[in-house]
Structure formats: structure tokens, C-alpha cells
Short mmCIF file of N, CA and C in Angstrom, two decimals:
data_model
loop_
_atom_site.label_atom_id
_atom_site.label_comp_id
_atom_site.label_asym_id
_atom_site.label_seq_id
_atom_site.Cartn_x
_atom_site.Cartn_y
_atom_site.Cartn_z
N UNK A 1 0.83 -1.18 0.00
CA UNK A 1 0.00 0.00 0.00
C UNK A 1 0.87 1.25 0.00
N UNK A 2 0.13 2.26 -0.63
CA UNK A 2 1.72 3.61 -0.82
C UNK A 2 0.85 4.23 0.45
N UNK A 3 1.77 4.98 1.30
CA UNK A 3 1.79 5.80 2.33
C UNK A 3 1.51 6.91 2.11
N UNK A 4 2.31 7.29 0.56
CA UNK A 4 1.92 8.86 0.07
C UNK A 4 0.69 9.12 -0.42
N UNK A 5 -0.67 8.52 -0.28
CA UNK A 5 -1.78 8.84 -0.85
C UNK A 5 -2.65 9.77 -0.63
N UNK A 6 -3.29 10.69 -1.26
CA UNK A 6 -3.50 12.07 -0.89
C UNK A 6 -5.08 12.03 -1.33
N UNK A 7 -5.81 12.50 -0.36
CA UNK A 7 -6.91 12.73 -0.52
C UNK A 7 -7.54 13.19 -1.20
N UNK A 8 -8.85 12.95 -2.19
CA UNK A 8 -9.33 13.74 -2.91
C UNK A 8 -9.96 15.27 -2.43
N UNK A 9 -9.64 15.98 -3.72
CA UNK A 9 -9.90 17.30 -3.13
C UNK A 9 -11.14 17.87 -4.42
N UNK A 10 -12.80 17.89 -3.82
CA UNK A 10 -13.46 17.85 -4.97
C UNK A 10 -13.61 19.46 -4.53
N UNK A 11 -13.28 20.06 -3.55
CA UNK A 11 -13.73 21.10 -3.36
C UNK A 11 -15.17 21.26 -2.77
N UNK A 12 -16.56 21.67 -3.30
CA UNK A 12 -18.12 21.63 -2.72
C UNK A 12 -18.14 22.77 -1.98
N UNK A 13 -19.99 22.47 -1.91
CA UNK A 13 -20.57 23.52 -2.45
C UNK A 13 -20.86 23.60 -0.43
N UNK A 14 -21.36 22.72 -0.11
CA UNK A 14 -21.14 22.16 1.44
C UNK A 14 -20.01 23.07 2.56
N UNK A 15 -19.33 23.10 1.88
CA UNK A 15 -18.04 23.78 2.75
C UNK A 15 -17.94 24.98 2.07
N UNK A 16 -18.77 25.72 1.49
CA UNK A 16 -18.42 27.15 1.16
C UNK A 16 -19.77 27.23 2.13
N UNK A 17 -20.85 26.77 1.93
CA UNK A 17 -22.21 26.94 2.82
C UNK A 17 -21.80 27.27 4.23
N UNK A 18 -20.80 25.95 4.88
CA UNK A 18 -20.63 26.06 5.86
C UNK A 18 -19.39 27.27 6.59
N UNK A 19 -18.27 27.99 5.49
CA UNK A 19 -17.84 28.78 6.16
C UNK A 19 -18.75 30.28 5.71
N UNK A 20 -20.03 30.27 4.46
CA UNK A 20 -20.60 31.08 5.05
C UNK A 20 -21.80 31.41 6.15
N UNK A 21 -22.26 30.73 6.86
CA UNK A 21 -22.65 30.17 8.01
C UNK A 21 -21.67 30.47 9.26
N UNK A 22 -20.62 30.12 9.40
CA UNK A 22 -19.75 30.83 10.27
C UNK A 22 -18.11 31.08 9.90
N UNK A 23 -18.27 32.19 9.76
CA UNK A 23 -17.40 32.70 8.96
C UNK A 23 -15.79 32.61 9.47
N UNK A 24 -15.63 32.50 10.46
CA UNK A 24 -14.18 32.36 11.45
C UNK A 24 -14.10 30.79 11.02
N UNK A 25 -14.94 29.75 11.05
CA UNK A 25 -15.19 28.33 10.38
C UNK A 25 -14.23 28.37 9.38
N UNK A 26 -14.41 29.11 8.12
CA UNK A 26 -14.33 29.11 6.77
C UNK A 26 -13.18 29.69 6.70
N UNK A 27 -12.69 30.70 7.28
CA UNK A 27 -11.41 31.44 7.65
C UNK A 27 -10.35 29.63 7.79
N UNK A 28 -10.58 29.81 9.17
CA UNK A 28 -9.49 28.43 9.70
C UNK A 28 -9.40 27.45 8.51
N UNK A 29 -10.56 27.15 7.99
CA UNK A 29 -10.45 25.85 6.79
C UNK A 29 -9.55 26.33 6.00
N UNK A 30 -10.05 27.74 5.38
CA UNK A 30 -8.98 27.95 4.18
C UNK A 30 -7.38 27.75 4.92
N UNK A 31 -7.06 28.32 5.55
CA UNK A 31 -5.80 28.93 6.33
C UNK A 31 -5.11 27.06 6.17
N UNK A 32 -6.14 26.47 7.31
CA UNK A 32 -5.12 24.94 7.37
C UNK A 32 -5.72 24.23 5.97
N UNK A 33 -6.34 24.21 4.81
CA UNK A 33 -6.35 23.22 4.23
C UNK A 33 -5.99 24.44 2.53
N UNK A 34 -5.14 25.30 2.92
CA UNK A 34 -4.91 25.82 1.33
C UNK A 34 -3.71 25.52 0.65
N UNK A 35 -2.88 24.97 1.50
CA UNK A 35 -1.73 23.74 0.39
C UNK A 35 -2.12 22.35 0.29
N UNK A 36 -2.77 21.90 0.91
CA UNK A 36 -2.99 20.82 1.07
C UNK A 36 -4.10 19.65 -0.29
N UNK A 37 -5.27 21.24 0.28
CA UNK A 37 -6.80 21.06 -0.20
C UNK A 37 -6.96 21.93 -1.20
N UNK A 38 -6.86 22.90 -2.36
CA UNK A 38 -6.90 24.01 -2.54
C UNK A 38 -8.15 24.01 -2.96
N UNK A 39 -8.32 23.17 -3.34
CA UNK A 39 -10.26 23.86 -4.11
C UNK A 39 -11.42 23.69 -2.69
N UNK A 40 -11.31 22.49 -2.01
CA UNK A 40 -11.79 23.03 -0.38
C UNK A 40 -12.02 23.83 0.13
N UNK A 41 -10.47 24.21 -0.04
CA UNK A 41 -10.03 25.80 1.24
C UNK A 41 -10.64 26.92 0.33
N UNK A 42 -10.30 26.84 -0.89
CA UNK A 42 -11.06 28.05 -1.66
C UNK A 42 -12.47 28.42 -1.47
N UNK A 43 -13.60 27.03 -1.91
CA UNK A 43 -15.01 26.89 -1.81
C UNK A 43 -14.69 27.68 0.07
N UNK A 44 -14.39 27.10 1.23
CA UNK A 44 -14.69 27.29 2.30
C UNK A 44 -14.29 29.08 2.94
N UNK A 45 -12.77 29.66 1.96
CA UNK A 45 -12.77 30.94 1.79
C UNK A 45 -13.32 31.80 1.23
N UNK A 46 -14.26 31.72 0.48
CA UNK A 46 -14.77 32.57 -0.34
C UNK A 46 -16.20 32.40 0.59
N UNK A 47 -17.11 31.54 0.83
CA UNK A 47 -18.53 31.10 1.67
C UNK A 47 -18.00 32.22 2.79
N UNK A 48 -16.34 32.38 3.33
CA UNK A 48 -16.44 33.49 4.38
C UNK A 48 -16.21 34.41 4.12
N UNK A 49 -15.72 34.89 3.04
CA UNK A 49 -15.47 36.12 2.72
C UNK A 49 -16.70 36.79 2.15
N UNK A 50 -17.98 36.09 1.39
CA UNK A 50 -19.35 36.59 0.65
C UNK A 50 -19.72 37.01 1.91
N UNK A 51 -19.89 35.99 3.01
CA UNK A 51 -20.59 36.54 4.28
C UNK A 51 -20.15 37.55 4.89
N UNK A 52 -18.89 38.07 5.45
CA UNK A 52 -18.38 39.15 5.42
C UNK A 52 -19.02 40.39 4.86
N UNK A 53 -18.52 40.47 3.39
CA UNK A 53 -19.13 41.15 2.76
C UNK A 53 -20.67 41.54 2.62
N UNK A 54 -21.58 40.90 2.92
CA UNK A 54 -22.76 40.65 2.79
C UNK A 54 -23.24 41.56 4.28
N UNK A 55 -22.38 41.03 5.22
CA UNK A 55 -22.28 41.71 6.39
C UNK A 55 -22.38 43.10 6.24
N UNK A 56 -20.93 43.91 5.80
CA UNK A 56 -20.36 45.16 5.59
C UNK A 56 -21.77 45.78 4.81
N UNK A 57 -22.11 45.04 3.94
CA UNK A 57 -23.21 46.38 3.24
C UNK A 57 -23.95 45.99 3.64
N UNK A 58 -24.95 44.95 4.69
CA UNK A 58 -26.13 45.36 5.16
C UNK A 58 -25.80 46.45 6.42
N UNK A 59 -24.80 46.30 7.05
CA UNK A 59 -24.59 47.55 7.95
C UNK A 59 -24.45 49.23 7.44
N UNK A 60 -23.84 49.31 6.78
CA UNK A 60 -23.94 50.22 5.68
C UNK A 60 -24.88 50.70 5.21
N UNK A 61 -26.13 50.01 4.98
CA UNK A 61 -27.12 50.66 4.47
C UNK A 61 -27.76 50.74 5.59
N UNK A 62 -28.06 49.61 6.47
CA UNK A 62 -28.63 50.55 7.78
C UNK A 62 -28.34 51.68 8.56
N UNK A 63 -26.95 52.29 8.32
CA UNK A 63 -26.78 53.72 8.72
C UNK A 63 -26.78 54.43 7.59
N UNK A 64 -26.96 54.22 6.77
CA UNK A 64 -27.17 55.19 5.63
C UNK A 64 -28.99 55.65 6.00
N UNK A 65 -29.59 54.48 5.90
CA UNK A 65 -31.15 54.31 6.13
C UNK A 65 -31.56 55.27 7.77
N UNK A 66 -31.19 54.66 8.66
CA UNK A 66 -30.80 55.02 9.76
C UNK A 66 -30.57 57.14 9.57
N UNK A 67 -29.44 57.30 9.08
CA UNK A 67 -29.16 58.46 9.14
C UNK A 67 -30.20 59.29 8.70
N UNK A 68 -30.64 59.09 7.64
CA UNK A 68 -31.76 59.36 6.61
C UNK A 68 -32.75 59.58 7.13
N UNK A 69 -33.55 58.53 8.14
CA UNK A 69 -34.88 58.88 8.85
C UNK A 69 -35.04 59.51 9.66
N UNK A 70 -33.36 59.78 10.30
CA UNK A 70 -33.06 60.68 11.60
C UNK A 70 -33.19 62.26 11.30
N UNK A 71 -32.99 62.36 9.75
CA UNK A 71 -32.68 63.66 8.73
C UNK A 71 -34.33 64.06 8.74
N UNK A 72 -34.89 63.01 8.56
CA UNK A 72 -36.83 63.38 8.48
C UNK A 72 -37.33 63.51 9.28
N UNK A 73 -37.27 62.84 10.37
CA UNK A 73 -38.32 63.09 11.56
C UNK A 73 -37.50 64.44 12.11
N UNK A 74 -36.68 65.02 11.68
CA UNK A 74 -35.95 66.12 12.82
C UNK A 74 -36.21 67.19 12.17
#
């Protein structure tokens, strides 16, 4: 049996779900499995980085929105 046998790496759709779901998750995956795993760690970096992002502009528009209604009622 060879010792050097290396796991398949199909990447999925599963592990981008799950580091966008929790995003520090998806962080660590990429970090330990991006020499190893690369299409994994990619699918699981990017699921945290959309969420992130997704983050940043719903906050964003709630102080934009936010600021805005504060501008009307005053």
C-alpha cells in the first residue's frame, strides 16, 4: 500500500455553505487546508469572505437608512 496517498480534493458547495454560516469556520479551513486542499479551502474561503461582505453592506445601508430617517423626523 503507498503511504503517500492524498486525498481527494473535490472542493463543494457544502463547505463554502458552511464557512458562510460561520465565517471564522471558513477562515481556519482555508488557512489549514490551502496547500494541502486548494479547491476546499477556496469553496470554504470565499462562503467566508461573501458573508463578510454581505455583512459590511447590510450595515452600511442601515446607517445610511438610519441616518436618513433621523434627517426626516428632525
Amino acid at each position: 500500500m503507498d503511504n503517500n496517498m492524498q486525498t481527494e480534493d473535490k472542493g463543494g458547495f457544502l463547505w463554502g455553505l458552511l464557512g458562510c454560516c460561520i465565517p471564522i469556520v471558513g477562515l481556519i479551513l482555508f488557512l489549514v487546508w490551502k496547500d494541502s486542499k486548494p479547491k476546499t479551502a477556496k469553496a470554504a474561503g470565499i462562503g467566508a469572505l461573501v458573508c463578510v461582505i454581505v455583512y459590511v453592506v447590510f450595515y452600511i445601508l442601515m446607517a445610511v437608512l438610519g441616518i436618513g430617517a433621523g434627517l426626516l423626523a428632525g
